PDB file of C-alpha atoms in Angstrom:
ATOM      1  CA  GLY A   1     -24.660  90.905   8.259  1.00  0.00           C
ATOM      2  CA  GLN A   2     -25.852  88.071  10.463  1.00  0.00           C
ATOM      3  CA  GLN A   3     -23.186  85.502  11.292  1.00  0.00           C
ATOM      4  CA  LEU A   4     -23.409  81.981  12.579  1.00  0.00           C
ATOM      5  CA  ASN A   5     -20.512  80.709  14.633  1.00  0.00           C
ATOM      6  CA  GLN A   6     -19.767  77.020  14.466  1.00  0.00           C
ATOM      7  CA  SER A   7     -17.486  75.124  16.787  1.00  0.00           C
ATOM      8  CA  PRO A   8     -15.244  73.367  16.683  1.00  0.00           C
ATOM      9  CA  GLN A   9     -13.819  74.402  13.313  1.00  0.00           C
ATOM     10  CA  SER A  10     -12.378  70.921  12.887  1.00  0.00           C
ATOM     11  CA  MET A  11     -12.133  67.695  14.808  1.00  0.00           C
ATOM     12  CA  PHE A  12     -10.387  64.370  14.543  1.00  0.00           C
ATOM     13  CA  ILE A  13     -12.058  61.404  16.190  1.00  0.00           C
ATOM     14  CA  GLN A  14     -11.639  57.674  16.369  1.00  0.00           C
ATOM     15  CA  GLU A  15     -14.123  55.503  14.557  1.00  0.00           C
ATOM     16  CA  GLY A  16     -16.899  54.499  16.934  1.00  0.00           C
ATOM     17  CA  GLU A  17     -16.731  57.653  19.028  1.00  0.00           C
ATOM     18  CA  ASP A  18     -19.599  60.075  19.457  1.00  0.00           C
ATOM     19  CA  VAL A  19     -19.331  63.603  18.072  1.00  0.00           C
ATOM     20  CA  SER A  20     -20.848  66.892  19.218  1.00  0.00           C
ATOM     21  CA  MET A  21     -20.778  70.229  17.449  1.00  0.00           C
ATOM     22  CA  ASN A  22     -22.728  73.424  17.841  1.00  0.00           C
ATOM     23  CA  CYS A  23     -23.797  76.595  16.141  1.00  0.00           C
ATOM     24  CA  THR A  24     -24.568  79.936  17.774  1.00  0.00           C
ATOM     25  CA  SER A  25     -26.084  83.188  16.631  1.00  0.00           C
ATOM     26  CA  SER A  26     -26.191  86.645  18.150  1.00  0.00           C
ATOM     27  CA  SER A  27     -29.891  86.896  17.351  1.00  0.00           C
ATOM     28  CA  ILE A  28     -32.901  84.645  17.590  1.00  0.00           C
ATOM     29  CA  PHE A  29     -33.529  82.130  14.826  1.00  0.00           C
ATOM     30  CA  ASN A  30     -36.833  80.387  14.232  1.00  0.00           C
ATOM     31  CA  THR A  31     -35.400  77.668  12.030  1.00  0.00           C
ATOM     32  CA  TRP A  32     -32.179  75.703  12.149  1.00  0.00           C
ATOM     33  CA  LEU A  33     -30.938  73.492   9.335  1.00  0.00           C
ATOM     34  CA  TRP A  34     -27.981  71.137   9.383  1.00  0.00           C
ATOM     35  CA  TYR A  35     -26.181  70.134   6.191  1.00  0.00           C
ATOM     36  CA  LYS A  36     -23.274  67.848   5.374  1.00  0.00           C
ATOM     37  CA  GLN A  37     -20.934  68.433   2.453  1.00  0.00           C
ATOM     38  CA  ASP A  38     -18.658  65.761   1.048  1.00  0.00           C
ATOM     39  CA  PRO A  39     -15.556  66.792  -0.913  1.00  0.00           C
ATOM     40  CA  GLY A  40     -16.441  67.903  -4.429  1.00  0.00           C
ATOM     41  CA  GLU A  41     -20.186  67.782  -3.784  1.00  0.00           C
ATOM     42  CA  GLY A  42     -22.959  70.118  -2.741  1.00  0.00           C
ATOM     43  CA  PRO A  43     -24.376  70.273   0.795  1.00  0.00           C
ATOM     44  CA  VAL A  44     -26.966  67.649   1.669  1.00  0.00           C
ATOM     45  CA  LEU A  45     -29.744  68.482   4.107  1.00  0.00           C
ATOM     46  CA  LEU A  46     -29.584  66.295   7.217  1.00  0.00           C
ATOM     47  CA  ILE A  47     -32.052  67.710   9.715  1.00  0.00           C
ATOM     48  CA  ALA A  48     -34.447  70.668   9.958  1.00  0.00           C
ATOM     49  CA  LEU A  49     -35.596  72.136  13.291  1.00  0.00           C
ATOM     50  CA  TYR A  50     -38.511  74.519  13.717  1.00  0.00           C
ATOM     51  CA  LYS A  51     -39.322  74.791  17.430  1.00  0.00           C
ATOM     52  CA  ALA A  52     -37.285  75.814  20.464  1.00  0.00           C
ATOM     53  CA  GLY A  53     -36.298  72.724  22.428  1.00  0.00           C
ATOM     54  CA  GLU A  54     -37.065  70.418  19.508  1.00  0.00           C
ATOM     55  CA  LEU A  55     -34.947  67.278  19.343  1.00  0.00           C
ATOM     56  CA  THR A  56     -34.889  65.466  15.998  1.00  0.00           C
ATOM     57  CA  SER A  57     -33.047  62.351  14.908  1.00  0.00           C
ATOM     58  CA  ASN A  58     -32.013  61.033  11.518  1.00  0.00           C
ATOM     59  CA  GLY A  59     -30.354  57.642  12.002  1.00  0.00           C
ATOM     60  CA  ARG A  60     -27.236  58.173  14.103  1.00  0.00           C
ATOM     61  CA  LEU A  61     -27.621  61.935  13.900  1.00  0.00           C
ATOM     62  CA  THR A  62     -29.512  63.959  16.483  1.00  0.00           C
ATOM     63  CA  ALA A  63     -29.978  67.716  16.395  1.00  0.00           C
ATOM     64  CA  GLN A  64     -31.482  70.051  18.956  1.00  0.00           C
ATOM     65  CA  PHE A  65     -32.953  73.524  18.693  1.00  0.00           C
ATOM     66  CA  GLY A  66     -31.626  75.429  21.707  1.00  0.00           C
ATOM     67  CA  ILE A  67     -34.181  76.822  24.124  1.00  0.00           C
ATOM     68  CA  THR A  68     -32.674  80.328  23.852  1.00  0.00           C
ATOM     69  CA  ARG A  69     -33.355  80.116  20.093  1.00  0.00           C
ATOM     70  CA  LYS A  70     -29.802  81.338  19.545  1.00  0.00           C
ATOM     71  CA  ASP A  71     -28.086  77.996  19.222  1.00  0.00           C
ATOM     72  CA  SER A  72     -28.354  74.499  17.875  1.00  0.00           C
ATOM     73  CA  PHE A  73     -26.440  71.289  18.414  1.00  0.00           C
ATOM     74  CA  LEU A  74     -25.660  68.284  16.245  1.00  0.00           C
ATOM     75  CA  ASN A  75     -24.583  64.950  17.658  1.00  0.00           C
ATOM     76  CA  ILE A  76     -23.348  61.922  15.753  1.00  0.00           C
ATOM     77  CA  SER A  77     -23.239  58.626  17.573  1.00  0.00           C
ATOM     78  CA  ALA A  78     -20.866  55.747  16.846  1.00  0.00           C
ATOM     79  CA  SER A  79     -19.039  57.528  14.048  1.00  0.00           C
ATOM     80  CA  ILE A  80     -18.019  55.673  10.902  1.00  0.00           C
ATOM     81  CA  PRO A  81     -15.561  56.627   8.141  1.00  0.00           C
ATOM     82  CA  SER A  82     -18.310  57.877   5.823  1.00  0.00           C
ATOM     83  CA  ASP A  83     -19.207  60.556   8.391  1.00  0.00           C
ATOM     84  CA  VAL A  84     -16.146  62.454   7.170  1.00  0.00           C
ATOM     85  CA  GLY A  85     -17.072  65.814   5.686  1.00  0.00           C
ATOM     86  CA  ILE A  86     -17.973  69.360   6.570  1.00  0.00           C
ATOM     87  CA  TYR A  87     -21.105  69.994   8.619  1.00  0.00           C
ATOM     88  CA  PHE A  88     -22.864  73.325   8.200  1.00  0.00           C
ATOM     89  CA  CYS A  89     -25.604  74.952  10.199  1.00  0.00           C
ATOM     90  CA  ALA A  90     -27.911  77.411   8.492  1.00  0.00           C
ATOM     91  CA  GLY A  91     -30.893  79.562   9.292  1.00  0.00           C
ATOM     92  CA  PRO A  92     -32.868  82.540   8.065  1.00  0.00           C
ATOM     93  CA  PRO A  93     -31.127  85.785   9.099  1.00  0.00           C
ATOM     94  CA  LYS A  94     -34.319  87.804   9.302  1.00  0.00           C
ATOM     95  CA  ALA A  95     -37.726  87.064  10.726  1.00  0.00           C
ATOM     96  CA  GLY A  96     -40.015  86.013   7.903  1.00  0.00           C
ATOM     97  CA  SER A  97     -37.076  85.574   5.529  1.00  0.00           C
ATOM     98  CA  TYR A  98     -36.700  82.442   3.476  1.00  0.00           C
ATOM     99  CA  GLN A  99     -33.085  83.111   2.608  1.00  0.00           C
ATOM    100  CA  LEU A 100     -30.426  81.276   4.555  1.00  0.00           C
ATOM    101  CA  THR A 101     -27.194  82.333   6.179  1.00  0.00           C
ATOM    102  CA  PHE A 102     -24.597  79.622   6.745  1.00  0.00           C
ATOM    103  CA  GLY A 103     -21.890  78.975   9.301  1.00  0.00           C
ATOM    104  CA  LYS A 104     -18.319  78.314   8.205  1.00  0.00           C
ATOM    105  CA  GLY A 105     -18.679  74.643   8.999  1.00  0.00           C
ATOM    106  CA  THR A 106     -17.138  71.989  11.208  1.00  0.00           C
ATOM    107  CA  LYS A 107     -14.743  69.685   9.393  1.00  0.00           C
ATOM    108  CA  LEU A 108     -14.933  66.151  10.715  1.00  0.00           C
ATOM    109  CA  SER A 109     -12.213  63.568  10.212  1.00  0.00           C
ATOM    110  CA  VAL A 110     -12.694  59.976  11.359  1.00  0.00           C
ATOM    111  CA  ILE A 111      -9.684  57.805  12.039  1.00  0.00           C
ATOM    112  CA  PRO A 112     -10.416  54.140  11.266  1.00  0.00           C
TER     113      PRO A 112
ATOM    114  CA  GLU B   1     -29.733  61.410  -3.896  1.00  0.00           C
ATOM    115  CA  THR B   2     -30.175  64.865  -5.318  1.00  0.00           C
ATOM    116  CA  GLY B   3     -32.883  66.171  -7.593  1.00  0.00           C
ATOM    117  CA  VAL B   4     -30.760  69.172  -8.542  1.00  0.00           C
ATOM    118  CA  THR B   5     -28.228  68.801 -11.347  1.00  0.00           C
ATOM    119  CA  GLN B   6     -25.529  71.226 -12.441  1.00  0.00           C
ATOM    120  CA  THR B   7     -23.398  71.358 -15.556  1.00  0.00           C
ATOM    121  CA  PRO B   8     -20.556  71.529 -16.145  1.00  0.00           C
ATOM    122  CA  ARG B   9     -19.035  70.092 -12.974  1.00  0.00           C
ATOM    123  CA  HIS B  10     -15.687  71.704 -13.724  1.00  0.00           C
ATOM    124  CA  LEU B  11     -14.864  74.784 -15.785  1.00  0.00           C
ATOM    125  CA  VAL B  12     -11.631  76.577 -16.530  1.00  0.00           C
ATOM    126  CA  MET B  13     -11.930  79.890 -18.289  1.00  0.00           C
ATOM    127  CA  GLY B  14      -9.799  82.864 -19.149  1.00  0.00           C
ATOM    128  CA  MET B  15     -10.665  86.342 -18.002  1.00  0.00           C
ATOM    129  CA  THR B  16     -11.898  87.328 -21.466  1.00  0.00           C
ATOM    130  CA  ASN B  17     -14.110  84.289 -21.991  1.00  0.00           C
ATOM    131  CA  LYS B  18     -17.888  84.060 -21.803  1.00  0.00           C
ATOM    132  CA  LYS B  19     -19.392  80.919 -20.344  1.00  0.00           C
ATOM    133  CA  SER B  20     -22.626  79.795 -18.717  1.00  0.00           C
ATOM    134  CA  LEU B  21     -23.427  77.528 -15.802  1.00  0.00           C
ATOM    135  CA  LYS B  22     -26.625  75.516 -15.911  1.00  0.00           C
ATOM    136  CA  CYS B  23     -28.822  74.219 -13.105  1.00  0.00           C
ATOM    137  CA  GLU B  24     -31.919  72.046 -13.375  1.00  0.00           C
ATOM    138  CA  GLN B  25     -34.160  70.865 -10.573  1.00  0.00           C
ATOM    139  CA  HIS B  26     -36.478  67.871 -10.777  1.00  0.00           C
ATOM    140  CA  LEU B  27     -38.203  68.398  -7.419  1.00  0.00           C
ATOM    141  CA  GLY B  28     -41.184  70.481  -8.461  1.00  0.00           C
ATOM    142  CA  HIS B  29     -39.801  73.484  -6.593  1.00  0.00           C
ATOM    143  CA  ASN B  30     -40.511  77.085  -7.534  1.00  0.00           C
ATOM    144  CA  ALA B  31     -37.615  78.955  -5.938  1.00  0.00           C
ATOM    145  CA  MET B  32     -34.009  78.701  -7.105  1.00  0.00           C
ATOM    146  CA  TYR B  33     -30.769  80.118  -5.776  1.00  0.00           C
ATOM    147  CA  TRP B  34     -27.145  80.688  -6.772  1.00  0.00           C
ATOM    148  CA  TYR B  35     -24.464  80.531  -4.089  1.00  0.00           C
ATOM    149  CA  LYS B  36     -20.712  81.054  -4.186  1.00  0.00           C
ATOM    150  CA  GLN B  37     -18.501  78.913  -1.954  1.00  0.00           C
ATOM    151  CA  SER B  38     -14.911  80.043  -1.464  1.00  0.00           C
ATOM    152  CA  ALA B  39     -12.308  78.441   0.736  1.00  0.00           C
ATOM    153  CA  LYS B  40     -12.586  79.330   4.430  1.00  0.00           C
ATOM    154  CA  LYS B  41     -15.708  81.473   3.889  1.00  0.00           C
ATOM    155  CA  PRO B  42     -19.374  80.737   4.505  1.00  0.00           C
ATOM    156  CA  LEU B  43     -21.627  80.111   1.550  1.00  0.00           C
ATOM    157  CA  GLU B  44     -22.533  83.436  -0.015  1.00  0.00           C
ATOM    158  CA  LEU B  45     -25.990  83.884  -1.488  1.00  0.00           C
ATOM    159  CA  MET B  46     -25.799  85.554  -4.896  1.00  0.00           C
ATOM    160  CA  PHE B  47     -29.263  85.469  -6.461  1.00  0.00           C
ATOM    161  CA  VAL B  48     -32.762  84.309  -5.603  1.00  0.00           C
ATOM    162  CA  TYR B  49     -35.588  83.556  -8.020  1.00  0.00           C
ATOM    163  CA  ASN B  50     -39.172  82.931  -6.959  1.00  0.00           C
ATOM    164  CA  PHE B  51     -41.566  81.785  -9.675  1.00  0.00           C
ATOM    165  CA  LYS B  52     -38.983  82.854 -12.305  1.00  0.00           C
ATOM    166  CA  GLU B  53     -38.781  86.379 -10.889  1.00  0.00           C
ATOM    167  CA  GLN B  54     -35.515  87.607  -9.416  1.00  0.00           C
ATOM    168  CA  THR B  55     -36.186  88.673  -5.860  1.00  0.00           C
ATOM    169  CA  GLU B  56     -32.675  89.120  -4.513  1.00  0.00           C
ATOM    170  CA  ASN B  57     -29.339  90.274  -5.884  1.00  0.00           C
ATOM    171  CA  ASN B  58     -26.868  90.422  -3.059  1.00  0.00           C
ATOM    172  CA  SER B  59     -24.569  93.094  -4.477  1.00  0.00           C
ATOM    173  CA  VAL B  60     -23.164  90.733  -7.049  1.00  0.00           C
ATOM    174  CA  PRO B  61     -20.914  92.278  -9.729  1.00  0.00           C
ATOM    175  CA  SER B  62     -22.480  92.660 -13.147  1.00  0.00           C
ATOM    176  CA  ARG B  63     -20.015  90.212 -14.656  1.00  0.00           C
ATOM    177  CA  PHE B  64     -22.364  87.578 -13.191  1.00  0.00           C
ATOM    178  CA  SER B  65     -25.732  87.552 -14.950  1.00  0.00           C
ATOM    179  CA  PRO B  66     -28.470  85.119 -13.905  1.00  0.00           C
ATOM    180  CA  GLU B  67     -31.311  83.864 -16.050  1.00  0.00           C
ATOM    181  CA  CYS B  68     -34.337  81.832 -15.003  1.00  0.00           C
ATOM    182  CA  PRO B  69     -36.452  80.869 -18.035  1.00  0.00           C
ATOM    183  CA  ASN B  70     -38.787  78.645 -15.984  1.00  0.00           C
ATOM    184  CA  SER B  71     -39.115  77.226 -12.493  1.00  0.00           C
ATOM    185  CA  SER B  72     -36.958  74.210 -13.320  1.00  0.00           C
ATOM    186  CA  HIS B  73     -33.976  75.878 -14.955  1.00  0.00           C
ATOM    187  CA  LEU B  74     -31.471  78.451 -13.784  1.00  0.00           C
ATOM    188  CA  PHE B  75     -28.421  79.785 -15.567  1.00  0.00           C
ATOM    189  CA  LEU B  76     -25.484  81.895 -14.505  1.00  0.00           C
ATOM    190  CA  HIS B  77     -23.822  83.710 -17.377  1.00  0.00           C
ATOM    191  CA  LEU B  78     -20.208  84.644 -16.812  1.00  0.00           C
ATOM    192  CA  HIS B  79     -18.111  87.214 -18.643  1.00  0.00           C
ATOM    193  CA  THR B  80     -14.813  88.990 -18.018  1.00  0.00           C
ATOM    194  CA  LEU B  81     -14.312  87.271 -14.694  1.00  0.00           C
ATOM    195  CA  GLN B  82     -11.410  87.842 -12.325  1.00  0.00           C
ATOM    196  CA  PRO B  83      -9.160  85.213 -10.740  1.00  0.00           C
ATOM    197  CA  GLU B  84     -10.800  85.888  -7.356  1.00  0.00           C
ATOM    198  CA  ASP B  85     -14.060  84.630  -8.841  1.00  0.00           C
ATOM    199  CA  SER B  86     -12.618  81.118  -8.796  1.00  0.00           C
ATOM    200  CA  ALA B  87     -14.842  79.126  -6.448  1.00  0.00           C
ATOM    201  CA  LEU B  88     -17.464  76.411  -6.222  1.00  0.00           C
ATOM    202  CA  TYR B  89     -20.785  77.711  -7.534  1.00  0.00           C
ATOM    203  CA  LEU B  90     -23.779  75.975  -6.057  1.00  0.00           C
ATOM    204  CA  CYS B  91     -27.356  75.978  -7.202  1.00  0.00           C
ATOM    205  CA  ALA B  92     -30.201  75.206  -4.797  1.00  0.00           C
ATOM    206  CA  SER B  93     -33.968  74.990  -4.985  1.00  0.00           C
ATOM    207  CA  SER B  94     -36.884  75.004  -2.579  1.00  0.00           C
ATOM    208  CA  LEU B  95     -40.604  75.417  -2.445  1.00  0.00           C
ATOM    209  CA  GLN B  96     -41.426  79.092  -2.184  1.00  0.00           C
ATOM    210  CA  GLY B  97     -42.087  79.908   1.452  1.00  0.00           C
ATOM    211  CA  VAL B  98     -40.177  76.860   2.748  1.00  0.00           C
ATOM    212  CA  ARG B  99     -36.732  77.269   4.247  1.00  0.00           C
ATOM    213  CA  GLU B 100     -35.361  73.824   3.379  1.00  0.00           C
ATOM    214  CA  GLN B 101     -33.127  74.195   0.344  1.00  0.00           C
ATOM    215  CA  TYR B 102     -31.727  71.354  -1.724  1.00  0.00           C
ATOM    216  CA  PHE B 103     -28.376  71.766  -3.406  1.00  0.00           C
ATOM    217  CA  GLY B 104     -26.830  70.552  -6.614  1.00  0.00           C
ATOM    218  CA  PRO B 105     -23.282  69.170  -6.764  1.00  0.00           C
ATOM    219  CA  GLY B 106     -21.792  72.483  -7.827  1.00  0.00           C
ATOM    220  CA  THR B 107     -19.553  73.732 -10.623  1.00  0.00           C
ATOM    221  CA  ARG B 108     -15.896  74.132  -9.721  1.00  0.00           C
ATOM    222  CA  LEU B 109     -14.835  77.281 -11.593  1.00  0.00           C
ATOM    223  CA  THR B 110     -11.238  78.295 -12.142  1.00  0.00           C
ATOM    224  CA  VAL B 111     -10.480  81.650 -13.741  1.00  0.00           C
ATOM    225  CA  THR B 112      -7.004  81.924 -15.216  1.00  0.00           C
TER     226      THR B 112
END
Protein backbone atom coordinates (compact mmCIF):
# COMPACT_ATOMS: atom_id res chain seq x y z
CA GLY A 1 0.00 0.00 0.00
CA GLN A 2 0.87 3.68 -0.16
CA GLN A 3 3.56 4.76 2.29
CA LEU A 4 4.54 8.14 3.60
CA ASN A 5 8.14 8.60 4.63
CA GLN A 6 8.84 11.06 7.40
CA SER A 7 12.23 12.41 8.35
CA PRO A 8 13.91 12.68 10.63
CA GLN A 9 12.54 9.81 12.73
CA SER A 10 13.55 11.66 15.87
CA MET A 11 15.29 14.85 16.86
CA PHE A 12 16.62 16.51 19.97
CA ILE A 13 16.77 20.29 19.98
CA GLN A 14 17.47 23.07 22.41
CA GLU A 15 14.59 25.19 23.59
CA GLY A 16 14.30 28.26 21.39
CA GLU A 17 15.63 26.59 18.26
CA ASP A 18 13.67 26.23 15.05
CA VAL A 19 12.65 22.79 13.82
CA SER A 20 12.09 21.41 10.32
CA MET A 21 10.68 18.05 9.33
CA ASN A 22 9.30 16.65 6.13
CA CYS A 23 7.12 13.98 4.63
CA THR A 24 7.44 12.42 1.18
CA SER A 25 5.31 10.13 -0.92
CA SER A 26 6.02 8.11 -4.04
CA SER A 27 2.78 9.34 -5.58
CA ILE A 28 0.94 12.61 -5.85
CA PHE A 29 -1.23 13.73 -2.95
CA ASN A 30 -3.89 16.41 -3.17
CA THR A 31 -4.17 16.94 0.56
CA TRP A 32 -1.61 17.00 3.34
CA LEU A 33 -2.49 16.98 7.02
CA TRP A 34 -0.14 17.44 9.95
CA TYR A 35 -0.96 16.05 13.40
CA LYS A 36 0.75 16.12 16.77
CA GLN A 37 0.38 13.36 19.34
CA ASP A 38 1.26 13.79 22.99
CA PRO A 39 2.07 10.71 25.09
CA GLY A 40 -1.07 8.81 26.05
CA GLU A 41 -3.32 10.95 23.85
CA GLY A 42 -4.78 10.87 20.37
CA PRO A 43 -3.38 12.87 17.45
CA VAL A 44 -4.45 16.50 17.25
CA LEU A 45 -4.84 18.17 13.87
CA LEU A 46 -2.43 21.08 13.45
CA ILE A 47 -2.59 22.17 9.83
CA ALA A 48 -4.38 21.10 6.64
CA LEU A 49 -3.02 21.87 3.15
CA TYR A 50 -5.01 21.56 -0.06
CA LYS A 51 -3.07 23.26 -2.86
CA ALA A 52 0.42 22.75 -4.28
CA GLY A 53 2.71 25.50 -3.04
CA GLU A 54 0.32 26.46 -0.24
CA LEU A 55 1.97 27.83 2.88
CA THR A 56 -0.15 27.84 6.04
CA SER A 57 0.66 28.95 9.56
CA ASN A 58 -0.82 28.09 12.93
CA GLY A 59 0.96 30.15 15.59
CA ARG A 60 4.62 29.13 15.58
CA LEU A 61 3.92 26.29 13.16
CA THR A 62 4.18 26.67 9.40
CA ALA A 63 3.50 23.93 6.88
CA GLN A 64 4.00 23.88 3.14
CA PHE A 65 2.50 21.76 0.39
CA GLY A 66 5.38 20.89 -1.93
CA ILE A 67 5.10 22.00 -5.53
CA THR A 68 5.74 18.45 -6.79
CA ARG A 69 2.67 17.39 -4.75
CA LYS A 70 4.77 14.53 -3.39
CA ASP A 71 6.04 16.19 -0.25
CA SER A 72 5.18 18.49 2.59
CA PHE A 73 7.17 20.30 5.24
CA LEU A 74 6.47 21.38 8.80
CA ASN A 75 8.47 24.05 10.57
CA ILE A 76 8.28 25.04 14.22
CA SER A 77 9.86 28.31 15.24
CA ALA A 78 11.28 29.13 18.66
CA SER A 79 10.54 25.73 20.15
CA ILE A 80 9.25 25.40 23.70
CA PRO A 81 9.06 22.35 26.00
CA SER A 82 5.39 21.73 25.22
CA ASP A 83 6.30 21.12 21.56
CA VAL A 84 7.53 17.69 22.66
CA GLY A 85 5.59 14.90 20.99
CA ILE A 86 5.28 12.93 17.80
CA TYR A 87 4.38 14.76 14.59
CA PHE A 88 2.57 12.82 11.88
CA CYS A 89 1.85 13.67 8.29
CA ALA A 90 -1.17 12.15 6.62
CA GLY A 91 -2.94 12.21 3.29
CA PRO A 92 -5.43 10.32 1.18
CA PRO A 93 -3.71 7.39 -0.58
CA LYS A 94 -6.02 7.41 -3.57
CA ALA A 95 -7.45 10.19 -5.69
CA GLY A 96 -10.96 10.93 -4.50
CA SER A 97 -10.44 8.90 -1.32
CA TYR A 98 -11.35 10.32 2.04
CA GLN A 99 -9.38 7.73 3.97
CA LEU A 100 -5.99 8.71 5.29
CA THR A 101 -2.62 7.02 5.30
CA PHE A 102 -0.15 8.14 7.96
CA GLY A 103 3.61 8.41 8.20
CA LYS A 104 5.48 6.79 11.07
CA GLY A 105 6.05 10.15 12.70
CA THR A 106 8.88 12.39 13.81
CA LYS A 107 9.53 12.31 17.54
CA LEU A 108 10.57 15.70 18.85
CA SER A 109 12.38 16.21 22.13
CA VAL A 110 13.09 19.71 23.44
CA ILE A 111 15.89 20.26 25.91
CA PRO A 112 15.11 23.14 28.28
CA GLU B 1 -9.81 20.38 23.06
CA THR B 2 -11.37 17.31 21.54
CA GLY B 3 -14.99 16.64 20.72
CA VAL B 4 -14.33 12.91 20.49
CA THR B 5 -14.41 10.84 23.68
CA GLN B 6 -13.39 7.23 24.18
CA THR B 7 -14.01 4.84 27.04
CA PRO B 8 -12.37 3.12 28.72
CA ARG B 9 -8.99 4.82 28.49
CA HIS B 10 -7.21 1.67 29.63
CA LEU B 11 -8.26 -1.96 29.36
CA VAL B 12 -6.57 -5.20 30.32
CA MET B 13 -8.25 -8.36 29.16
CA GLY B 14 -7.53 -12.04 28.90
CA MET B 15 -7.62 -13.87 25.61
CA THR B 16 -10.97 -15.48 26.44
CA ASN B 17 -12.70 -12.28 27.53
CA LYS B 18 -15.28 -10.24 25.65
CA LYS B 19 -15.13 -6.48 25.98
CA SER B 20 -16.26 -3.40 24.07
CA LEU B 21 -14.66 -0.06 23.33
CA LYS B 22 -16.89 2.98 23.03
CA CYS B 23 -16.45 6.18 21.06
CA GLU B 24 -18.71 9.23 21.00
CA GLN B 25 -18.31 12.36 18.93
CA HIS B 26 -19.90 15.71 19.75
CA LEU B 27 -18.87 17.49 16.54
CA GLY B 28 -21.90 16.85 14.36
CA HIS B 29 -19.84 14.63 12.07
CA ASN B 30 -21.27 11.77 10.04
CA ALA B 31 -18.22 9.60 9.38
CA MET B 32 -16.40 7.61 12.06
CA TYR B 33 -13.26 5.52 12.02
CA TRP B 34 -11.37 2.95 14.09
CA TYR B 35 -7.58 2.91 13.94
CA LYS B 36 -4.97 0.69 15.57
CA GLN B 37 -1.68 2.23 16.68
CA SER B 38 1.16 -0.15 17.50
CA ALA B 39 4.68 0.77 18.49
CA LYS B 40 6.95 1.73 15.59
CA LYS B 41 4.16 1.32 13.00
CA PRO B 42 2.00 3.88 11.24
CA LEU B 43 -1.62 4.22 12.26
CA GLU B 44 -3.60 1.41 10.67
CA LEU B 45 -7.14 2.09 9.53
CA MET B 46 -9.47 -0.70 10.62
CA PHE B 47 -13.04 0.36 9.86
CA VAL B 48 -14.89 3.27 8.30
CA TYR B 49 -18.54 4.20 8.79
CA ASN B 50 -20.35 6.82 6.73
CA PHE B 51 -23.86 7.73 7.86
CA LYS B 52 -23.88 4.59 10.07
CA GLU B 53 -23.03 2.33 7.13
CA GLN B 54 -19.75 0.43 7.14
CA THR B 55 -17.87 1.38 4.01
CA GLU B 56 -14.44 -0.07 4.70
CA ASN B 57 -13.06 -3.11 6.48
CA ASN B 58 -9.34 -3.23 5.95
CA SER B 59 -8.86 -6.99 6.30
CA VAL B 60 -9.44 -6.87 10.01
CA PRO B 61 -9.77 -10.24 11.79
CA SER B 62 -13.28 -11.20 12.81
CA ARG B 63 -12.36 -11.08 16.48
CA PHE B 64 -12.85 -7.32 16.05
CA SER B 65 -16.49 -6.43 15.42
CA PRO B 66 -17.56 -2.81 14.93
CA GLU B 67 -21.00 -1.37 15.56
CA CYS B 68 -22.31 2.08 14.67
CA PRO B 69 -25.85 2.58 16.01
CA ASN B 70 -25.96 6.26 14.99
CA SER B 71 -23.69 8.96 13.62
CA SER B 72 -22.47 9.95 17.08
CA HIS B 73 -21.57 6.57 18.53
CA LEU B 74 -19.15 3.86 17.49
CA PHE B 75 -18.27 0.64 19.27
CA LEU B 76 -15.58 -1.95 18.80
CA HIS B 77 -16.49 -5.34 20.23
CA LEU B 78 -13.57 -7.54 21.13
CA HIS B 79 -13.50 -11.29 21.69
CA THR B 80 -10.83 -13.98 21.88
CA LEU B 81 -8.05 -11.50 21.21
CA GLN B 82 -4.37 -12.35 20.91
CA PRO B 83 -1.46 -10.71 22.73
CA GLU B 84 -0.36 -9.07 19.46
CA ASP B 85 -3.64 -7.16 19.48
CA SER B 86 -2.31 -5.09 22.37
CA ALA B 87 -2.15 -1.52 21.08
CA LEU B 88 -3.68 1.93 21.31
CA TYR B 89 -7.08 1.95 19.61
CA LEU B 90 -8.09 5.33 18.30
CA CYS B 91 -11.46 6.55 17.17
CA ALA B 92 -11.80 9.48 14.78
CA SER B 93 -14.64 11.35 13.12
CA SER B 94 -15.09 13.71 10.20
CA LEU B 95 -17.71 15.21 7.98
CA GLN B 96 -18.40 12.84 5.13
CA GLY B 97 -16.44 14.01 2.11
CA VAL B 98 -13.94 16.02 4.20
CA ARG B 99 -10.45 14.68 4.79
CA GLU B 100 -9.80 16.36 8.14
CA GLN B 101 -10.30 13.77 10.85
CA TYR B 102 -10.50 14.47 14.57
CA PHE B 103 -9.27 11.87 17.01
CA GLY B 104 -10.27 10.77 20.46
CA PRO B 105 -7.71 10.10 23.21
CA GLY B 106 -7.61 6.38 22.53
CA THR B 107 -8.02 3.20 24.56
CA ARG B 108 -4.79 1.53 25.62
CA LEU B 109 -5.54 -2.20 25.31
CA THR B 110 -3.40 -4.92 26.83
CA VAL B 111 -4.21 -8.55 26.08
CA THR B 112 -2.73 -11.01 28.54
